[in-house]
PDB file of C-alpha atoms in Angstrom:
ATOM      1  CA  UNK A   1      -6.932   7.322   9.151  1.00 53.00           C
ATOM      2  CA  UNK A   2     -10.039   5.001   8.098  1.00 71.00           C
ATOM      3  CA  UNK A   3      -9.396   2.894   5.123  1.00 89.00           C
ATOM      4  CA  UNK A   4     -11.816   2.529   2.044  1.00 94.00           C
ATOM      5  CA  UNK A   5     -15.597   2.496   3.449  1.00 95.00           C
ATOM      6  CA  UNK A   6     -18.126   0.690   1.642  1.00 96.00           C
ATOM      7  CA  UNK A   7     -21.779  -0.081   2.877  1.00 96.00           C
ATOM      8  CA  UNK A   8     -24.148  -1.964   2.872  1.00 97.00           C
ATOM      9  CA  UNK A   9     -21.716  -4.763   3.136  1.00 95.00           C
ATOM     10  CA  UNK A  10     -24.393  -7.312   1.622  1.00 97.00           C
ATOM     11  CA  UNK A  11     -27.583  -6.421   0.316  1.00 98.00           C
ATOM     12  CA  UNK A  12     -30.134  -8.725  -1.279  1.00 98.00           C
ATOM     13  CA  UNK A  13     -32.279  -7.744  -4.090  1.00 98.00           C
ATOM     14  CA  UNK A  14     -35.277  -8.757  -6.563  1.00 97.00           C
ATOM     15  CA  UNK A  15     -35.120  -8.735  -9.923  1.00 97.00           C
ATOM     16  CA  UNK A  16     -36.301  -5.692 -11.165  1.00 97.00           C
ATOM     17  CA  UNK A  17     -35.490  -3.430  -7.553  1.00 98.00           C
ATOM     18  CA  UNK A  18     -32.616  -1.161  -8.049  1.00 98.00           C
ATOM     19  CA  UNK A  19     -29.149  -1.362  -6.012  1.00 98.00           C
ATOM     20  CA  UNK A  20     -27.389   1.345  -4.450  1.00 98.00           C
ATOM     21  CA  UNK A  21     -24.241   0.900  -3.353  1.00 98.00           C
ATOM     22  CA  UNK A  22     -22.022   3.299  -1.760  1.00 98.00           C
ATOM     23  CA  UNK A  23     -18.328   3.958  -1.351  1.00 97.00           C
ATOM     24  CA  UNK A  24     -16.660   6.615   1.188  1.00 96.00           C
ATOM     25  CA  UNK A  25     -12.872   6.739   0.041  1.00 94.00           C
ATOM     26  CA  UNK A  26      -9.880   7.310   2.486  1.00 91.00           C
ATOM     27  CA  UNK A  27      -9.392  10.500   3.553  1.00 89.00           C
ATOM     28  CA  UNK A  28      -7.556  12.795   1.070  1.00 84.00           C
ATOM     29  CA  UNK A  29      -8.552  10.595  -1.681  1.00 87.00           C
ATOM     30  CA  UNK A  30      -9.902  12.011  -4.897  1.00 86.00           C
ATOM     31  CA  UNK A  31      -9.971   9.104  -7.040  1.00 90.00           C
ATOM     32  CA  UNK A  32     -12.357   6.132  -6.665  1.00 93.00           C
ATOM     33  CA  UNK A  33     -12.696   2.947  -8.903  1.00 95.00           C
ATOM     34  CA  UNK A  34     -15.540   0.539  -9.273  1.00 97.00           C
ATOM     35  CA  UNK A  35     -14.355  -3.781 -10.057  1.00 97.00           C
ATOM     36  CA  UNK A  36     -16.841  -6.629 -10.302  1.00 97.00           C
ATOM     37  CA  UNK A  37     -16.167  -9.724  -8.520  1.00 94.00           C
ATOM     38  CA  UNK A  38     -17.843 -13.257  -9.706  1.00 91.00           C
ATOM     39  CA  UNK A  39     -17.704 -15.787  -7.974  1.00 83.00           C
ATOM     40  CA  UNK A  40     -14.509 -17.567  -9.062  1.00 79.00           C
ATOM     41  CA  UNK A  41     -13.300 -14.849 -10.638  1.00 83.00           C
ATOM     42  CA  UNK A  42     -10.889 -12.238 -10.282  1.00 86.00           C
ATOM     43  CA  UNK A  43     -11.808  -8.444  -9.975  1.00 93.00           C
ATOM     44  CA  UNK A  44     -12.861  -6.959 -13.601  1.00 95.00           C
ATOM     45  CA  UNK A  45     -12.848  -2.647 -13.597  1.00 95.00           C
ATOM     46  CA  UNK A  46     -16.143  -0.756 -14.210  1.00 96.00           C
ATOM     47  CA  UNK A  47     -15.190   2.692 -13.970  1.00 96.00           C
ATOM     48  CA  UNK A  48     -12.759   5.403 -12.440  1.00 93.00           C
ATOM     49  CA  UNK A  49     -14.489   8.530 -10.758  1.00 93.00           C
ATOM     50  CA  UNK A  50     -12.847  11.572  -9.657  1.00 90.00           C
ATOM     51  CA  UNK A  51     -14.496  14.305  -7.728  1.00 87.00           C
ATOM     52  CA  UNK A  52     -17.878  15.259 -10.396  1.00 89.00           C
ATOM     53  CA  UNK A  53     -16.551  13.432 -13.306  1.00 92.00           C
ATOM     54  CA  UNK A  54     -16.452   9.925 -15.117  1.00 93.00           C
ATOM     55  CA  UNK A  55     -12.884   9.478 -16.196  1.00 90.00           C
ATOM     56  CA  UNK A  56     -12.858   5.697 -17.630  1.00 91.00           C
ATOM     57  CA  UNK A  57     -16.443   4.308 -17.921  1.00 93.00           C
ATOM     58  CA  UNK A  58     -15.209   1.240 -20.488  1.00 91.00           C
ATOM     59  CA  UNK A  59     -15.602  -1.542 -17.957  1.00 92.00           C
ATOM     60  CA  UNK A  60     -19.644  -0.669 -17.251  1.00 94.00           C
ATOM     61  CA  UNK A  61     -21.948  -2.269 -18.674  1.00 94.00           C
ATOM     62  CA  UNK A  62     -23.853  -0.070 -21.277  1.00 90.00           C
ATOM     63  CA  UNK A  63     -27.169  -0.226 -19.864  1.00 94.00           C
ATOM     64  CA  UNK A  64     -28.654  -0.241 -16.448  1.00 97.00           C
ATOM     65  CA  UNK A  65     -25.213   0.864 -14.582  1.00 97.00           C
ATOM     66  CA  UNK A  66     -24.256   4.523 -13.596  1.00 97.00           C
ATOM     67  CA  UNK A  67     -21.354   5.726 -11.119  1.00 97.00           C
ATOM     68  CA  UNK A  68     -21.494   8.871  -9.406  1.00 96.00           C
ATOM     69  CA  UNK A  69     -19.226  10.709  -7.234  1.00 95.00           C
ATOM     70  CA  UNK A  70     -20.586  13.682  -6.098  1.00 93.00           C
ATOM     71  CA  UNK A  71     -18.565  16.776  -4.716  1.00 90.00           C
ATOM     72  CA  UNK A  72     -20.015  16.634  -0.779  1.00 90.00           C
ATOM     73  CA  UNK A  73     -20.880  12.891   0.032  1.00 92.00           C
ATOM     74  CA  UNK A  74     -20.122   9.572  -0.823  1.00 95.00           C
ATOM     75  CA  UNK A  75     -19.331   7.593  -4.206  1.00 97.00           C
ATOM     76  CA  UNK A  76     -22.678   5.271  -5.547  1.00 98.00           C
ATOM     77  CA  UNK A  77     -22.988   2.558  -8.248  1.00 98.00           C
ATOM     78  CA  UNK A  78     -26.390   2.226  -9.332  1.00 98.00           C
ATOM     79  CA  UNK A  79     -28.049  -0.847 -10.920  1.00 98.00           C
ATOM     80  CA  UNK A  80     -31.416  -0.587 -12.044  1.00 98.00           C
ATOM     81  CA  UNK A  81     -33.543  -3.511 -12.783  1.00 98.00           C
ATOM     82  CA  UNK A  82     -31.551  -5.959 -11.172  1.00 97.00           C
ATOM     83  CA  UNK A  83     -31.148  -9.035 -12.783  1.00 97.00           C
ATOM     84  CA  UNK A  84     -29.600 -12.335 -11.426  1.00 95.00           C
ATOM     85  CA  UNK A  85     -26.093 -12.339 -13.113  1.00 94.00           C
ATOM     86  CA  UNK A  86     -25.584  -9.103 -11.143  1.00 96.00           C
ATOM     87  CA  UNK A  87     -24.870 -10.919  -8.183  1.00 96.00           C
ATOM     88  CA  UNK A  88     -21.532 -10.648  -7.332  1.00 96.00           C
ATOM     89  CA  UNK A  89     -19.334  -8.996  -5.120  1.00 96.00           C
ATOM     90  CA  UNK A  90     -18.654  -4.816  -5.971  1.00 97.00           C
ATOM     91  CA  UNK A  91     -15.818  -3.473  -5.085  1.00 97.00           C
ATOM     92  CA  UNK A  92     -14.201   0.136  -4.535  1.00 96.00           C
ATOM     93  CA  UNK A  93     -10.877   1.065  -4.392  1.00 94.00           C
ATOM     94  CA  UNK A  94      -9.743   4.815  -3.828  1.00 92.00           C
ATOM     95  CA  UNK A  95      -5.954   6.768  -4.758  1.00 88.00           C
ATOM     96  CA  UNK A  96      -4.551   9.743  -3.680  1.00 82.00           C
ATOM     97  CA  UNK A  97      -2.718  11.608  -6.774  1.00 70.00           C
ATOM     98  CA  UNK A  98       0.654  10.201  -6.541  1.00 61.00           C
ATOM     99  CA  UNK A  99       1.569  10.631 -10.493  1.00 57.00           C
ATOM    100  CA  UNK A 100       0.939   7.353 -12.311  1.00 54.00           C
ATOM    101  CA  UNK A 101       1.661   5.430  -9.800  1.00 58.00           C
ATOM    102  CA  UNK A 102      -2.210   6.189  -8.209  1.00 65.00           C
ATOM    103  CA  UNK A 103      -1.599   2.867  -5.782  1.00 80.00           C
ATOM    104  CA  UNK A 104      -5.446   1.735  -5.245  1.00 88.00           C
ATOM    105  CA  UNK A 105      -7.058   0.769  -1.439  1.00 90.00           C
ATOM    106  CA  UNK A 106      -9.865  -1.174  -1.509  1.00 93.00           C
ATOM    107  CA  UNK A 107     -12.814  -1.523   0.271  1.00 94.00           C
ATOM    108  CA  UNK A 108     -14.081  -4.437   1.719  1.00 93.00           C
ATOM    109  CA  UNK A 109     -16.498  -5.004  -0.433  1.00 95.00           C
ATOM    110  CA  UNK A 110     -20.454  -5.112  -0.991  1.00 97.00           C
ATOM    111  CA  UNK A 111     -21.927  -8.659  -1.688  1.00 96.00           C
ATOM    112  CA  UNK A 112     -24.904  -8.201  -3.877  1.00 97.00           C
ATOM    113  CA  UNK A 113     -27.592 -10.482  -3.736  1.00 97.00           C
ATOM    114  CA  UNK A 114     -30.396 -10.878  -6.529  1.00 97.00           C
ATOM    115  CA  UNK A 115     -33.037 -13.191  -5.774  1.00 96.00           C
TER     116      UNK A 115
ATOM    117  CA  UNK B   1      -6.178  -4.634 -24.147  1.00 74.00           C
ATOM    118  CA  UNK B   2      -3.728  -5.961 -21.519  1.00 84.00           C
ATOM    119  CA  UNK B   3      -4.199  -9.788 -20.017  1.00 92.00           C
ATOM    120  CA  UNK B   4      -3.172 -11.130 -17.199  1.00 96.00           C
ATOM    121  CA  UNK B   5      -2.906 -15.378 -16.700  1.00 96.00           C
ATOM    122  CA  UNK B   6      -2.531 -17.384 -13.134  1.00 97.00           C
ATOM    123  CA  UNK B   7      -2.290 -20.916 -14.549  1.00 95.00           C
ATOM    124  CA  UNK B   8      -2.336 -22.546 -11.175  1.00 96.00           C
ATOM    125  CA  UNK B   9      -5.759 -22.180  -9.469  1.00 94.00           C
ATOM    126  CA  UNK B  10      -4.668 -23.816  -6.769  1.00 96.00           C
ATOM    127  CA  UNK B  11      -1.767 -24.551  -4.410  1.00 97.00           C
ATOM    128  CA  UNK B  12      -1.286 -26.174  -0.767  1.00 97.00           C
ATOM    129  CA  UNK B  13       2.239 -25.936   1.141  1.00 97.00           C
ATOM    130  CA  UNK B  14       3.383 -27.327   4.782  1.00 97.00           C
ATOM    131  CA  UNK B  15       3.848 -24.001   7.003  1.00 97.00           C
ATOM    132  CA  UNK B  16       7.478 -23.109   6.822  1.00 97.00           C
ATOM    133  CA  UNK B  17       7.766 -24.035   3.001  1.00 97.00           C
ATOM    134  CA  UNK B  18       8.986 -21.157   0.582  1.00 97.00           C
ATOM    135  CA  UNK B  19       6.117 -21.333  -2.371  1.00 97.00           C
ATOM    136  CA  UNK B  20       5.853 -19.359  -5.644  1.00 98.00           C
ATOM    137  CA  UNK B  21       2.907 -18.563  -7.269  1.00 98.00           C
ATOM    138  CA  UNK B  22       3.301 -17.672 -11.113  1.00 98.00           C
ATOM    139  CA  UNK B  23       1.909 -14.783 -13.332  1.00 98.00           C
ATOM    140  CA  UNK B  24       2.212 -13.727 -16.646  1.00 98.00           C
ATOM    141  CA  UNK B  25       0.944 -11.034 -18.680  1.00 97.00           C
ATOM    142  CA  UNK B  26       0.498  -9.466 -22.111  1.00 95.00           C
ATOM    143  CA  UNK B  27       0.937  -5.837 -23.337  1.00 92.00           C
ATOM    144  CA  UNK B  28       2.869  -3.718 -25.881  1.00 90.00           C
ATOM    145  CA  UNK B  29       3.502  -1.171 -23.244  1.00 89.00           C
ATOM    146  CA  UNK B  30       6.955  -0.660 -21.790  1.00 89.00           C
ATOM    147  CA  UNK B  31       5.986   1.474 -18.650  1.00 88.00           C
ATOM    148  CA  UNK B  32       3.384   0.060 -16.507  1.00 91.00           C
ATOM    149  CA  UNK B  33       3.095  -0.907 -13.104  1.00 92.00           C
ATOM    150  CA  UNK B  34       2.096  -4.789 -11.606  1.00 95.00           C
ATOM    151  CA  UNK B  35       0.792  -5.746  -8.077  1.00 95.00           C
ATOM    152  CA  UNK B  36      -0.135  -8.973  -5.506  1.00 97.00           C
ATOM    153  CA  UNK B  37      -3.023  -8.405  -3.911  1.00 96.00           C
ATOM    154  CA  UNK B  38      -4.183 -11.272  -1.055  1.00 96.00           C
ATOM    155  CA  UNK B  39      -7.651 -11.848  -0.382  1.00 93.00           C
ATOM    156  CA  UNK B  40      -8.006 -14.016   2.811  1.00 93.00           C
ATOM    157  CA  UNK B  41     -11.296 -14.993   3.651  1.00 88.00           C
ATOM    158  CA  UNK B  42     -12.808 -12.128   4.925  1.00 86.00           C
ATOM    159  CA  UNK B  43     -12.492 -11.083   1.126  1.00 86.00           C
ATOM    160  CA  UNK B  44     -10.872  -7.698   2.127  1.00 88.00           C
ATOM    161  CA  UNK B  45      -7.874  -7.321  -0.789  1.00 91.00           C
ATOM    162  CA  UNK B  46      -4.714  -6.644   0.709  1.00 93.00           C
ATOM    163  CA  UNK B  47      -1.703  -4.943  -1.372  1.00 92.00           C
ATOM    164  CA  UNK B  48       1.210  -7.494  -0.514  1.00 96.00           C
ATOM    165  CA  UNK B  49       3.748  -5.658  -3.093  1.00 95.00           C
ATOM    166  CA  UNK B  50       4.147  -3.617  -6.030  1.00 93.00           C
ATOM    167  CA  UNK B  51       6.702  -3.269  -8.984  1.00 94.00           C
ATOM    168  CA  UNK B  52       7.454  -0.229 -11.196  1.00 91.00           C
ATOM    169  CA  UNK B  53       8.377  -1.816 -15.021  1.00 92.00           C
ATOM    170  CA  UNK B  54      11.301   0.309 -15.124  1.00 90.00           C
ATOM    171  CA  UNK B  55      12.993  -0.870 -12.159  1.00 89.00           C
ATOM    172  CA  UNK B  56      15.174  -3.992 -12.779  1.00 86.00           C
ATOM    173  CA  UNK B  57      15.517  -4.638  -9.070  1.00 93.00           C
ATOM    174  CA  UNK B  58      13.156  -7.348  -8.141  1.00 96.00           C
ATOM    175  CA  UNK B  59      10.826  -5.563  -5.209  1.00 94.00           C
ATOM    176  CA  UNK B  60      10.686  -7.421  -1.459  1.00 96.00           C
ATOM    177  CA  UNK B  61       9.014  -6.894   1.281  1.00 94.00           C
ATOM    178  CA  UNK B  62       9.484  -8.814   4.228  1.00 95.00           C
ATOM    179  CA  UNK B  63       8.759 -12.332   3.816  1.00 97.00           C
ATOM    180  CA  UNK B  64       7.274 -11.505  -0.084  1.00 98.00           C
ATOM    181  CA  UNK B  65       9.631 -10.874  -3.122  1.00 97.00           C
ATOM    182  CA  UNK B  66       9.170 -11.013  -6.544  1.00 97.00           C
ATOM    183  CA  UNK B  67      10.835 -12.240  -9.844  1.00 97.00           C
ATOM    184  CA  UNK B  68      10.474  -9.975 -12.636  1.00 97.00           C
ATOM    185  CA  UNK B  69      11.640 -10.972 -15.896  1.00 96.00           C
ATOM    186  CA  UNK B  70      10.208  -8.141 -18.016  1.00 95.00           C
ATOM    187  CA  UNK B  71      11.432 -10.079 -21.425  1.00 94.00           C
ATOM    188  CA  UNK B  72       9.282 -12.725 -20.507  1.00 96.00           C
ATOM    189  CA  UNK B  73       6.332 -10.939 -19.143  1.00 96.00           C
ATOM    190  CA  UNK B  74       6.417 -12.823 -15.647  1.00 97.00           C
ATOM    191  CA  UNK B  75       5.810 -11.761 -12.499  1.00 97.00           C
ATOM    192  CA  UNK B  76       5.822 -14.426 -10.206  1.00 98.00           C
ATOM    193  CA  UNK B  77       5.148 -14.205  -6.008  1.00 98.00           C
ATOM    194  CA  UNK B  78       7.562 -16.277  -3.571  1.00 98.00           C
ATOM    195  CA  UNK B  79       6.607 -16.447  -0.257  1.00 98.00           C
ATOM    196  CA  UNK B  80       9.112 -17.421   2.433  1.00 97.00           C
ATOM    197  CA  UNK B  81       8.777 -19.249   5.822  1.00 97.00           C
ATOM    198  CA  UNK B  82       5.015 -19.518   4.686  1.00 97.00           C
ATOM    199  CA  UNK B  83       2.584 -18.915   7.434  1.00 97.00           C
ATOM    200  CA  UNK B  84      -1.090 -20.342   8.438  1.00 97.00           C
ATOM    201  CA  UNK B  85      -2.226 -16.797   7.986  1.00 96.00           C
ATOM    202  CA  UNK B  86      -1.113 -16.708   4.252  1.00 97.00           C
ATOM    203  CA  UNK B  87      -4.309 -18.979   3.264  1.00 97.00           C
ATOM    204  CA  UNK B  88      -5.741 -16.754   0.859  1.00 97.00           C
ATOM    205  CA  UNK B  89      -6.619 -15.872  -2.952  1.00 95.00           C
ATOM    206  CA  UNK B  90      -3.727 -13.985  -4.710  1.00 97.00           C
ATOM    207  CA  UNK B  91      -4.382 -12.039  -7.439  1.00 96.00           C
ATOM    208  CA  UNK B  92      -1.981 -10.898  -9.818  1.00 97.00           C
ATOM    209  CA  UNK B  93      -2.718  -7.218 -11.637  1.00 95.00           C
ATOM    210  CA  UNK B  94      -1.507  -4.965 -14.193  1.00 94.00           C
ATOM    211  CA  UNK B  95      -1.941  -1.020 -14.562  1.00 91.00           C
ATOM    212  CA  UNK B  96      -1.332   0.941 -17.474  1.00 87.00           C
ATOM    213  CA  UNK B  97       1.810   3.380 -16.944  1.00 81.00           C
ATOM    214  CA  UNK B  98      -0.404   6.563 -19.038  1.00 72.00           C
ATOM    215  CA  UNK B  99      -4.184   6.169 -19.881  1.00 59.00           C
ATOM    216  CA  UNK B 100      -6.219   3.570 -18.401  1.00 60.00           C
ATOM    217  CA  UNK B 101      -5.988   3.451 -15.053  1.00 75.00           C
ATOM    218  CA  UNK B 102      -8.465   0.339 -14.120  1.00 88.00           C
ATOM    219  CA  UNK B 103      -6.634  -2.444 -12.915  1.00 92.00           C
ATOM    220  CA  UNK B 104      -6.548  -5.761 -14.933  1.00 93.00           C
ATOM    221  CA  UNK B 105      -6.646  -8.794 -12.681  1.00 95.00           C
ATOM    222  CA  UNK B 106      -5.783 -12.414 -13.486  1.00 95.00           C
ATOM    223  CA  UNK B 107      -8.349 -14.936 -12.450  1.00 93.00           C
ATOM    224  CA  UNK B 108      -6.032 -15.760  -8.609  1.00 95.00           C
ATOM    225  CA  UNK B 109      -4.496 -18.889  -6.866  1.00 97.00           C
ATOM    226  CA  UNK B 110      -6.013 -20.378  -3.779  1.00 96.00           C
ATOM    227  CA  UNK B 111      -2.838 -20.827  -1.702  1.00 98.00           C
ATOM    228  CA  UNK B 112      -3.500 -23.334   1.335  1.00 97.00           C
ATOM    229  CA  UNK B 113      -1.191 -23.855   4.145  1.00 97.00           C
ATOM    230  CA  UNK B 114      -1.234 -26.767   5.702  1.00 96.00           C
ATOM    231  CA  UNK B 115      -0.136 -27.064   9.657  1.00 95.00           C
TER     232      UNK B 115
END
């Protein structure tokens, strides 16, 4: 059973480009969450997907982010317009429904580079 | 909103050595769930154990255990017979028992361990 899938694992941007970032959770997962990693920082939620819908969006920023996860295919975070304090490490995490308890796997992580 | 504090950034041990890392956290909620995740250097996070509010039993797993003292709002990690391999970040996180279900990270502790 293949844990959490995220790719690319590092990407490198210029201001203004968009990011792309994808997220494949385990199999029989339905729920994927976005975090934020800065460096020296802990992990800080973005949002919580399930299968065609935005369930908790509080932790994205307001402008320039958007999550998707699709019914066929993959989950993405989108960044448009890049800027420099977006560099940072995203990660996803994905849960099975196991009643509250929803214990989270991550990913390894995508290390986003704007230059 | 819930909080989560690690007030030691950073900690270094002989191998062998029992160590405890501390956390504490802030919410008005009585059910909720809280977590150590490691991050070695590869930055993967790795669940190292996981405790339901309700239970009073502290939760273990192998060398890993945890005091819970849900009057105080601490959570604190020992780790026994420390090994080189334990060199890592730990993060301490919360989750919301009902709503939110983003998880709310402390800021970690670099553990070293020393040969």
């Amino acid at each position: 059973n293949a844990g959490v899938m995220q790719n690319p694992r590092h990407l490198v941007r210029r201001r203004g480009q968009e990011a792309r970032l994808r997220c494949s959770p385990m199999k029989g997962h339905s729920h994927v969450y976005w975090y934020r990693q800065l460096p020296e920082e802990g992990l800080k939620f973005m949002v919580y997907l399930q299968k065609e819908n935005i369930i908790d969006e509080s932790g994205m920023p307001k402008e320039r982010f958007s999550a998707e996860f699709p019914k066929e295919g993959p989950s993405i975070l989108r960044i448009q317009q890049v800027v420099r304090g977006d560099s940072a490490a995203y990660f996803c995490a994905s849960s099975p429904w196991d009643g509250a308890r929803r214990e989270q796997y991550f990913g390894p992580g995508t290390r986003l580079t704007v230059t | 909103a819930q909080t989560v504090t690690q007030s030691q950034p950073e900690m270094s041990v002989q191998e062998a050595e029992t160590v405890t890392l501390s956390c504490t956290y802030d919410t008005s909620e009585n059910n909720y769930y809280l977590f150590w995740y490691k991050q070695p250097p590869s930055r993967q996070m790795i669940l190292v154990i996981r405790q339901e509010a309700y239970k009073q039993q502290n939760a273990t797993e192998n060398r890993f255990s945890v005091n819970f003292q849900k009057a105080a709002k601490s959570f604190s990690l020992k780790i026994s017979d420390s090994q080189l391999g334990d060199t890592a970040m730990y993060f301490c996180a919360f989750k919301s028992g009902g709503g939110a279900d983003g998880l709310t990270f402390g800021k970690g502790t670099h553990l070293i361990i020393q040969p």
